[in-house]
Amino acid sequence: MTHTRHDVTKLVICVWHPFTEWRPKPLMAESIRNRWPEMRVVHLPDYDALPPELPDTDIFVGYSLRAQQLKDAKKLKWVHSTAAGVAQLMYPELRDAGLLVTNPRGIFSVPMAEHTIGLLLALARNFPDSVRHQDRSRWGQQELWDKPQHLTELNGQVLLIVGFGSIGREIAKRARAFDLRVWGVTRSGNGDRTLAEKIVAAVQLPEVLPEADYVVIAAPETAETKHLFGAAQIGRMKRSARLINVGRGSLLDEGALVHALKSGALAGAALDVTSTEPLPAESPLWKAPNLLITPHTSAVSDRLWQRETALLMDLLERWFDGREMINQVDFARGY
């Protein structure tokens, strides 16, 4: 692949999302312009002005580029997604175009790990019901204890992390401070064994589920992981176990989860992602017992765009130097 010189390169940043924090901050374009003043850097606030900019664009920064837009981008060599999930880019035209595709995996891992530890503690100590009692000015000490899910401790419990990539590893680092027994699940059964007591392959998931006290889903969204957790998997978990999903909503059969929570087959759950976002008001998830919902905020942080910018700057340095590019997306795997 021919890497253009920065003085004849055009880079376009274009993301629009209803949630303002997913939109790139001016810091990104300003940093690139300061480093390479000769480069043409275009930062568009939405997609309306994108079509006329595409024909001479060399590098596109944004998480969405449709097949028709790709067809118009005659000079495009590299797409950098600002979202770690790239399922929306896994279409044949882009795969067949021979372009470099990178993503920001790794930059969300720390806030997501901290968020996940928060969810673990919230479920163990029943913070949601404490907040509900506070809203009603009620001292609910006896009620909190009388629930079937007694207030419990994390230490000594088995935490099964399904998807032991950068997010899973950061969760594991923090979980060990709580003396949790960390088990990991990866596609191959390989992984960082300094952070986990045990790592098994995905095909062994049914065997280890009955032994887990907490299960965290942190796997990427691919064709293989759709409904990775359905009624069969939830049915193999302990009645006292808790399930947390910080991966993608498509990984979990939400109907099966609601049924398990209502029937008492599962003690509790926490979701940061849902199959439809924003979650509709009529969704049964809102009223499911012992379910804590956070609105896809685990990756959100006041340091997000500093990290996004630092990674893109590193990638651009590598690109212009002709060095090996990191964070490349594997089309075969889908992440």
Short mmCIF file of N, CA, C and O in Angstrom, two decimals, residues 221-328:
data_model
loop_
_atom_site.label_atom_id
_atom_site.label_comp_id
_atom_site.label_asym_id
_atom_site.label_seq_id
_atom_site.Cartn_x
_atom_site.Cartn_y
_atom_site.Cartn_z
N GLU A 221 -18.45 -7.99 19.34
CA GLU A 221 -19.63 -8.36 18.56
C GLU A 221 -19.20 -8.91 17.20
O GLU A 221 -18.60 -8.21 16.39
N THR A 222 -19.47 -10.19 16.99
CA THR A 222 -19.19 -10.82 15.71
C THR A 222 -20.36 -11.74 15.37
O THR A 222 -21.26 -11.93 16.18
N ALA A 223 -20.32 -12.32 14.17
CA ALA A 223 -21.38 -13.27 13.79
C ALA A 223 -21.41 -14.45 14.76
O ALA A 223 -22.48 -14.99 15.09
N GLU A 224 -20.23 -14.84 15.25
CA GLU A 224 -20.15 -16.00 16.16
C GLU A 224 -20.70 -15.71 17.55
O GLU A 224 -21.13 -16.63 18.25
N THR A 225 -20.64 -14.44 17.98
CA THR A 225 -21.01 -14.13 19.36
C THR A 225 -22.46 -13.68 19.52
O THR A 225 -22.89 -13.40 20.63
N LYS A 226 -23.22 -13.60 18.43
CA LYS A 226 -24.63 -13.22 18.56
C LYS A 226 -25.35 -14.23 19.46
O LYS A 226 -25.27 -15.43 19.26
N HIS A 227 -26.06 -13.69 20.46
CA HIS A 227 -26.75 -14.54 21.46
C HIS A 227 -25.82 -15.61 22.03
O HIS A 227 -26.21 -16.76 22.20
N LEU A 228 -24.58 -15.19 22.30
CA LEU A 228 -23.62 -16.07 22.96
C LEU A 228 -24.21 -16.58 24.28
O LEU A 228 -23.97 -17.70 24.69
N PHE A 229 -24.99 -15.70 24.91
CA PHE A 229 -25.69 -16.08 26.15
C PHE A 229 -27.19 -16.10 25.89
O PHE A 229 -27.82 -15.06 25.71
N GLY A 230 -27.74 -17.32 25.85
CA GLY A 230 -29.17 -17.51 25.72
C GLY A 230 -29.70 -18.29 26.90
O GLY A 230 -29.03 -18.42 27.93
N ALA A 231 -30.88 -18.84 26.75
CA ALA A 231 -31.52 -19.58 27.85
C ALA A 231 -30.65 -20.76 28.30
O ALA A 231 -30.56 -21.04 29.51
N ALA A 232 -30.00 -21.44 27.37
CA ALA A 232 -29.20 -22.61 27.72
C ALA A 232 -28.01 -22.22 28.61
O ALA A 232 -27.72 -22.89 29.62
N GLN A 233 -27.33 -21.11 28.24
CA GLN A 233 -26.16 -20.69 29.01
C GLN A 233 -26.58 -20.15 30.38
O GLN A 233 -25.98 -20.49 31.41
N ILE A 234 -27.62 -19.32 30.40
CA ILE A 234 -28.11 -18.78 31.67
C ILE A 234 -28.58 -19.92 32.57
O ILE A 234 -28.38 -19.91 33.78
N GLY A 235 -29.18 -20.93 31.95
CA GLY A 235 -29.69 -22.07 32.71
C GLY A 235 -28.59 -22.89 33.38
O GLY A 235 -28.87 -23.64 34.32
N ARG A 236 -27.36 -22.74 32.91
CA ARG A 236 -26.26 -23.49 33.52
C ARG A 236 -25.62 -22.72 34.68
O ARG A 236 -24.75 -23.25 35.37
N MET A 237 -26.03 -21.49 34.88
CA MET A 237 -25.46 -20.69 35.96
C MET A 237 -26.14 -21.00 37.29
O MET A 237 -27.29 -21.45 37.33
N LYS A 238 -25.43 -20.76 38.40
CA LYS A 238 -26.01 -20.93 39.73
C LYS A 238 -27.20 -19.99 39.92
O LYS A 238 -27.22 -18.88 39.36
N ARG A 239 -28.14 -20.39 40.73
CA ARG A 239 -29.26 -19.49 41.05
C ARG A 239 -28.75 -18.24 41.78
O ARG A 239 -29.36 -17.17 41.69
N SER A 240 -27.65 -18.39 42.49
CA SER A 240 -27.11 -17.27 43.26
C SER A 240 -26.16 -16.38 42.44
O SER A 240 -25.63 -15.39 42.95
N ALA A 241 -25.96 -16.73 41.17
CA ALA A 241 -24.98 -16.02 40.35
C ALA A 241 -25.55 -14.71 39.79
O ALA A 241 -26.77 -14.50 39.75
N ARG A 242 -24.62 -13.83 39.39
CA ARG A 242 -24.99 -12.57 38.75
C ARG A 242 -24.31 -12.47 37.39
O ARG A 242 -23.17 -12.89 37.23
N LEU A 243 -25.02 -11.88 36.43
CA LEU A 243 -24.52 -11.76 35.05
C LEU A 243 -24.41 -10.28 34.69
O LEU A 243 -25.34 -9.50 34.92
N ILE A 244 -23.27 -9.89 34.12
CA ILE A 244 -23.02 -8.50 33.73
C ILE A 244 -22.62 -8.47 32.26
O ILE A 244 -21.74 -9.22 31.83
N ASN A 245 -23.26 -7.60 31.48
CA ASN A 245 -22.91 -7.46 30.06
C ASN A 245 -22.41 -6.05 29.79
O ASN A 245 -23.17 -5.08 29.90
N VAL A 246 -21.12 -5.93 29.44
CA VAL A 246 -20.54 -4.66 29.02
C VAL A 246 -20.03 -4.76 27.59
O VAL A 246 -19.33 -3.86 27.11
N GLY A 247 -20.34 -5.88 26.91
CA GLY A 247 -19.87 -6.10 25.54
C GLY A 247 -20.76 -5.38 24.53
O GLY A 247 -20.61 -4.18 24.27
N ARG A 248 -21.70 -6.11 23.99
CA ARG A 248 -22.70 -5.55 23.08
C ARG A 248 -24.03 -6.23 23.38
O ARG A 248 -24.07 -7.39 23.79
N GLY A 249 -25.13 -5.52 23.13
CA GLY A 249 -26.45 -6.06 23.43
C GLY A 249 -26.76 -7.33 22.67
O GLY A 249 -27.49 -8.20 23.15
N SER A 250 -26.19 -7.47 21.47
CA SER A 250 -26.48 -8.63 20.63
C SER A 250 -25.94 -9.93 21.21
O SER A 250 -26.33 -11.02 20.80
N LEU A 251 -25.03 -9.84 22.18
CA LEU A 251 -24.42 -11.04 22.75
C LEU A 251 -25.33 -11.77 23.72
O LEU A 251 -25.07 -12.92 24.08
N LEU A 252 -26.41 -11.10 24.15
CA LEU A 252 -27.27 -11.65 25.20
C LEU A 252 -28.71 -11.72 24.73
O LEU A 252 -29.24 -10.75 24.18
N ASP A 253 -29.36 -12.85 24.96
CA ASP A 253 -30.79 -13.01 24.70
C ASP A 253 -31.53 -12.35 25.86
O ASP A 253 -31.63 -12.91 26.95
N GLU A 254 -32.02 -11.14 25.63
CA GLU A 254 -32.62 -10.36 26.72
C GLU A 254 -33.91 -10.97 27.23
O GLU A 254 -34.23 -10.88 28.42
N GLY A 255 -34.67 -11.62 26.35
CA GLY A 255 -35.89 -12.30 26.79
C GLY A 255 -35.59 -13.42 27.77
O GLY A 255 -36.27 -13.59 28.79
N ALA A 256 -34.52 -14.17 27.49
CA ALA A 256 -34.10 -15.25 28.38
C ALA A 256 -33.63 -14.69 29.72
O ALA A 256 -33.88 -15.28 30.78
N LEU A 257 -32.96 -13.56 29.69
CA LEU A 257 -32.50 -12.93 30.93
C LEU A 257 -33.68 -12.49 31.79
O LEU A 257 -33.72 -12.76 32.99
N VAL A 258 -34.65 -11.82 31.19
CA VAL A 258 -35.83 -11.36 31.93
C VAL A 258 -36.56 -12.55 32.57
O VAL A 258 -36.94 -12.50 33.75
N HIS A 259 -36.71 -13.63 31.81
CA HIS A 259 -37.39 -14.82 32.33
C HIS A 259 -36.63 -15.40 33.52
O HIS A 259 -37.24 -15.77 34.55
N ALA A 260 -35.30 -15.45 33.43
CA ALA A 260 -34.49 -16.01 34.51
C ALA A 260 -34.56 -15.15 35.76
O ALA A 260 -34.62 -15.67 36.89
N LEU A 261 -34.60 -13.84 35.59
CA LEU A 261 -34.68 -12.94 36.74
C LEU A 261 -36.07 -13.03 37.39
O LEU A 261 -36.19 -13.06 38.62
N LYS A 262 -37.10 -13.07 36.58
CA LYS A 262 -38.48 -13.15 37.12
C LYS A 262 -38.73 -14.46 37.85
O LYS A 262 -39.45 -14.50 38.86
N SER A 263 -38.16 -15.54 37.34
CA SER A 263 -38.40 -16.86 37.94
C SER A 263 -37.47 -17.15 39.12
O SER A 263 -37.64 -18.15 39.82
N GLY A 264 -36.48 -16.28 39.33
CA GLY A 264 -35.51 -16.50 40.40
C GLY A 264 -34.42 -17.48 40.04
O GLY A 264 -33.64 -17.89 40.89
N ALA A 265 -34.34 -17.85 38.75
CA ALA A 265 -33.29 -18.77 38.30
C ALA A 265 -31.92 -18.10 38.29
O ALA A 265 -30.90 -18.77 38.23
N LEU A 266 -31.93 -16.76 38.35
CA LEU A 266 -30.69 -15.98 38.38
C LEU A 266 -30.86 -14.89 39.42
O LEU A 266 -31.89 -14.21 39.45
N ALA A 267 -29.84 -14.71 40.27
CA ALA A 267 -29.98 -13.78 41.41
C ALA A 267 -30.01 -12.32 40.99
O ALA A 267 -30.67 -11.50 41.62
N GLY A 268 -29.28 -11.97 39.94
CA GLY A 268 -29.23 -10.58 39.55
C GLY A 268 -28.41 -10.39 38.29
O GLY A 268 -27.73 -11.31 37.83
N ALA A 269 -28.52 -9.19 37.73
CA ALA A 269 -27.78 -8.88 36.51
C ALA A 269 -27.58 -7.38 36.41
O ALA A 269 -28.27 -6.59 37.07
N ALA A 270 -26.62 -7.00 35.59
CA ALA A 270 -26.38 -5.60 35.27
C ALA A 270 -26.06 -5.50 33.78
O ALA A 270 -25.29 -6.31 33.25
N LEU A 271 -26.66 -4.53 33.12
CA LEU A 271 -26.44 -4.32 31.69
C LEU A 271 -25.97 -2.90 31.44
O LEU A 271 -26.58 -1.94 31.91
N ASP A 272 -24.88 -2.76 30.69
CA ASP A 272 -24.48 -1.45 30.21
C ASP A 272 -24.80 -1.30 28.72
O ASP A 272 -24.69 -0.21 28.18
N VAL A 273 -25.18 -2.41 28.09
CA VAL A 273 -25.52 -2.41 26.66
C VAL A 273 -26.81 -3.19 26.46
O VAL A 273 -27.10 -4.13 27.20
N THR A 274 -27.59 -2.80 25.48
CA THR A 274 -28.84 -3.50 25.16
C THR A 274 -28.94 -3.66 23.66
O THR A 274 -28.26 -2.97 22.90
N SER A 275 -29.79 -4.57 23.22
CA SER A 275 -29.88 -4.85 21.78
C SER A 275 -30.41 -3.66 21.01
O SER A 275 -30.03 -3.44 19.86
N THR A 276 -31.29 -2.87 21.63
CA THR A 276 -31.78 -1.63 21.02
C THR A 276 -31.36 -0.48 21.92
O THR A 276 -31.64 -0.50 23.12
N GLU A 277 -30.67 0.49 21.35
CA GLU A 277 -30.25 1.66 22.12
C GLU A 277 -30.64 2.93 21.37
O GLU A 277 -30.40 3.02 20.18
N PRO A 278 -31.24 3.92 22.06
CA PRO A 278 -31.66 3.91 23.46
C PRO A 278 -32.70 2.81 23.72
O PRO A 278 -33.48 2.47 22.82
N LEU A 279 -32.71 2.29 24.94
CA LEU A 279 -33.66 1.24 25.31
C LEU A 279 -35.06 1.83 25.38
O LEU A 279 -35.30 2.79 26.11
N PRO A 280 -36.01 1.28 24.59
CA PRO A 280 -37.37 1.84 24.58
C PRO A 280 -38.04 1.76 25.95
O PRO A 280 -37.79 0.83 26.72
N ALA A 281 -38.88 2.74 26.24
CA ALA A 281 -39.54 2.81 27.54
C ALA A 281 -40.40 1.58 27.82
O ALA A 281 -40.60 1.21 28.98
N GLU A 282 -40.89 0.93 26.75
CA GLU A 282 -41.77 -0.23 26.94
C GLU A 282 -41.00 -1.54 27.10
O GLU A 282 -41.60 -2.60 27.29
N SER A 283 -39.67 -1.48 27.06
CA SER A 283 -38.88 -2.71 27.19
C SER A 283 -39.11 -3.35 28.56
O SER A 283 -39.07 -2.67 29.59
N PRO A 284 -39.31 -4.67 28.59
CA PRO A 284 -39.48 -5.37 29.87
C PRO A 284 -38.23 -5.33 30.74
O PRO A 284 -38.29 -5.61 31.94
N LEU A 285 -37.09 -4.98 30.16
CA LEU A 285 -35.86 -4.91 30.95
C LEU A 285 -35.97 -3.88 32.07
O LEU A 285 -35.44 -4.09 33.17
N TRP A 286 -36.67 -2.78 31.80
CA TRP A 286 -36.77 -1.72 32.81
C TRP A 286 -37.38 -2.22 34.12
O TRP A 286 -37.02 -1.75 35.19
N LYS A 287 -38.31 -3.14 34.02
CA LYS A 287 -39.03 -3.60 35.21
C LYS A 287 -38.60 -5.00 35.68
O LYS A 287 -39.20 -5.54 36.60
N ALA A 288 -37.58 -5.56 35.07
CA ALA A 288 -37.11 -6.88 35.49
C ALA A 288 -36.52 -6.78 36.90
O ALA A 288 -35.80 -5.83 37.21
N PRO A 289 -36.83 -7.74 37.77
CA PRO A 289 -36.32 -7.67 39.15
C PRO A 289 -34.80 -7.89 39.21
O PRO A 289 -34.24 -8.65 38.42
N ASN A 290 -34.19 -7.19 40.14
CA ASN A 290 -32.75 -7.36 40.42
C ASN A 290 -31.87 -7.13 39.19
O ASN A 290 -30.85 -7.79 39.00
N LEU A 291 -32.30 -6.17 38.37
CA LEU A 291 -31.52 -5.80 37.18
C LEU A 291 -31.12 -4.34 37.28
O LEU A 291 -31.96 -3.46 37.45
N LEU A 292 -29.83 -4.08 37.17
CA LEU A 292 -29.29 -2.72 37.17
C LEU A 292 -28.90 -2.36 35.74
O LEU A 292 -28.19 -3.12 35.09
N ILE A 293 -29.39 -1.22 35.26
CA ILE A 293 -29.09 -0.78 33.90
C ILE A 293 -28.32 0.54 33.94
O ILE A 293 -28.74 1.49 34.60
N THR A 294 -27.18 0.58 33.25
CA THR A 294 -26.49 1.84 33.00
C THR A 294 -26.55 2.08 31.49
O THR A 294 -26.42 1.14 30.71
N PRO A 295 -26.77 3.32 31.04
CA PRO A 295 -27.07 3.59 29.62
C PRO A 295 -25.84 3.68 28.72
O PRO A 295 -25.55 4.73 28.15
N HIS A 296 -25.16 2.55 28.57
CA HIS A 296 -23.96 2.46 27.72
C HIS A 296 -22.97 3.57 28.07
O HIS A 296 -22.49 4.30 27.20
N THR A 297 -22.67 3.66 29.35
CA THR A 297 -21.74 4.69 29.83
C THR A 297 -20.41 4.12 30.29
O THR A 297 -19.53 4.87 30.73
N SER A 298 -20.22 2.80 30.21
CA SER A 298 -18.99 2.22 30.75
C SER A 298 -17.74 2.72 30.06
O SER A 298 -16.68 2.83 30.67
N ALA A 299 -17.84 3.04 28.77
CA ALA A 299 -16.65 3.50 28.03
C ALA A 299 -16.49 5.02 28.07
O ALA A 299 -15.48 5.55 27.62
N VAL A 300 -17.47 5.70 28.63
CA VAL A 300 -17.45 7.17 28.63
C VAL A 300 -16.55 7.68 29.74
O VAL A 300 -16.61 7.20 30.87
N SER A 301 -15.71 8.64 29.40
CA SER A 301 -14.79 9.21 30.38
C SER A 301 -14.41 10.61 29.95
O SER A 301 -14.39 10.91 28.75
N ASP A 302 -14.09 11.46 30.92
CA ASP A 302 -13.63 12.81 30.58
C ASP A 302 -12.26 12.80 29.92
O ASP A 302 -11.78 13.83 29.46
N ARG A 303 -11.62 11.63 29.85
CA ARG A 303 -10.31 11.52 29.19
C ARG A 303 -10.41 10.87 27.81
O ARG A 303 -9.40 10.58 27.17
N LEU A 304 -11.65 10.61 27.35
CA LEU A 304 -11.86 9.84 26.12
C LEU A 304 -11.15 10.45 24.91
O LEU A 304 -10.40 9.76 24.20
N TRP A 305 -11.36 11.75 24.66
CA TRP A 305 -10.83 12.31 23.40
C TRP A 305 -9.34 12.60 23.46
O TRP A 305 -8.68 12.66 22.43
N GLN A 306 -8.80 12.73 24.68
CA GLN A 306 -7.33 12.78 24.78
C GLN A 306 -6.76 11.43 24.35
O GLN A 306 -5.75 11.37 23.62
N ARG A 307 -7.38 10.33 24.78
CA ARG A 307 -6.90 9.00 24.41
C ARG A 307 -7.11 8.73 22.92
O ARG A 307 -6.24 8.17 22.24
N GLU A 308 -8.30 9.09 22.40
CA GLU A 308 -8.58 8.90 20.96
C GLU A 308 -7.54 9.65 20.13
O GLU A 308 -7.01 9.11 19.14
N THR A 309 -7.26 10.89 20.53
CA THR A 309 -6.33 11.73 19.76
C THR A 309 -4.91 11.18 19.84
O THR A 309 -4.21 11.10 18.82
N ALA A 310 -4.48 10.77 21.03
CA ALA A 310 -3.12 10.23 21.19
C ALA A 310 -2.91 8.99 20.33
O ALA A 310 -1.86 8.82 19.69
N LEU A 311 -3.92 8.12 20.29
CA LEU A 311 -3.81 6.91 19.48
C LEU A 311 -3.74 7.25 17.99
O LEU A 311 -2.91 6.72 17.25
N LEU A 312 -4.62 8.15 17.53
CA LEU A 312 -4.61 8.52 16.11
C LEU A 312 -3.29 9.18 15.72
O LEU A 312 -2.76 8.91 14.64
N MET A 313 -2.75 10.01 16.59
CA MET A 313 -1.46 10.65 16.30
C MET A 313 -0.36 9.60 16.16
O MET A 313 0.49 9.68 15.26
N ASP A 314 -0.38 8.60 17.03
CA ASP A 314 0.61 7.52 16.95
C ASP A 314 0.45 6.77 15.63
O ASP A 314 1.44 6.47 14.93
N LEU A 315 -0.80 6.48 15.26
CA LEU A 315 -1.06 5.77 14.01
C LEU A 315 -0.60 6.59 12.80
O LEU A 315 -0.02 6.05 11.85
N LEU A 316 -0.85 7.89 12.83
CA LEU A 316 -0.43 8.75 11.72
C LEU A 316 1.09 8.80 11.61
O LEU A 316 1.65 8.77 10.50
N GLU A 317 1.79 8.89 12.75
CA GLU A 317 3.26 8.85 12.74
C GLU A 317 3.75 7.56 12.07
O GLU A 317 4.66 7.58 11.23
N ARG A 318 3.13 6.44 12.44
CA ARG A 318 3.51 5.16 11.86
C ARG A 318 3.22 5.13 10.36
O ARG A 318 4.00 4.61 9.56
N TRP A 319 2.07 5.67 9.99
CA TRP A 319 1.63 5.68 8.59
C TRP A 319 2.64 6.43 7.71
O TRP A 319 3.10 5.93 6.68
N PHE A 320 2.99 7.65 8.14
CA PHE A 320 3.89 8.47 7.32
C PHE A 320 5.33 7.94 7.35
O PHE A 320 6.10 8.15 6.41
N ASP A 321 5.70 7.25 8.44
CA ASP A 321 7.04 6.66 8.52
C ASP A 321 7.13 5.31 7.82
O ASP A 321 8.22 4.74 7.71
N GLY A 322 5.99 4.76 7.41
CA GLY A 322 5.99 3.44 6.78
C GLY A 322 6.24 2.31 7.76
O GLY A 322 6.66 1.22 7.36
N ARG A 323 5.96 2.57 9.06
CA ARG A 323 6.15 1.53 10.07
C ARG A 323 4.90 0.67 10.22
O ARG A 323 3.84 0.99 9.67
N GLU A 324 5.05 -0.40 10.99
CA GLU A 324 3.93 -1.31 11.19
C GLU A 324 2.78 -0.59 11.89
O GLU A 324 2.98 0.13 12.87
N MET A 325 1.57 -0.80 11.40
CA MET A 325 0.38 -0.18 11.97
C MET A 325 -0.20 -1.08 13.05
O MET A 325 -0.35 -2.30 12.86
N ILE A 326 -0.54 -0.48 14.19
CA ILE A 326 -1.18 -1.22 15.28
C ILE A 326 -2.69 -1.08 15.17
O ILE A 326 -3.20 -0.31 14.35
N ASN A 327 -3.40 -1.84 15.97
CA ASN A 327 -4.87 -1.75 16.04
C ASN A 327 -5.57 -2.02 14.72
O ASN A 327 -6.65 -1.49 14.44
N GLN A 328 -4.95 -2.88 13.87
CA GLN A 328 -5.60 -3.22 12.61
C GLN A 328 -6.79 -4.15 12.85
O GLN A 328 -6.72 -5.05 13.69
#
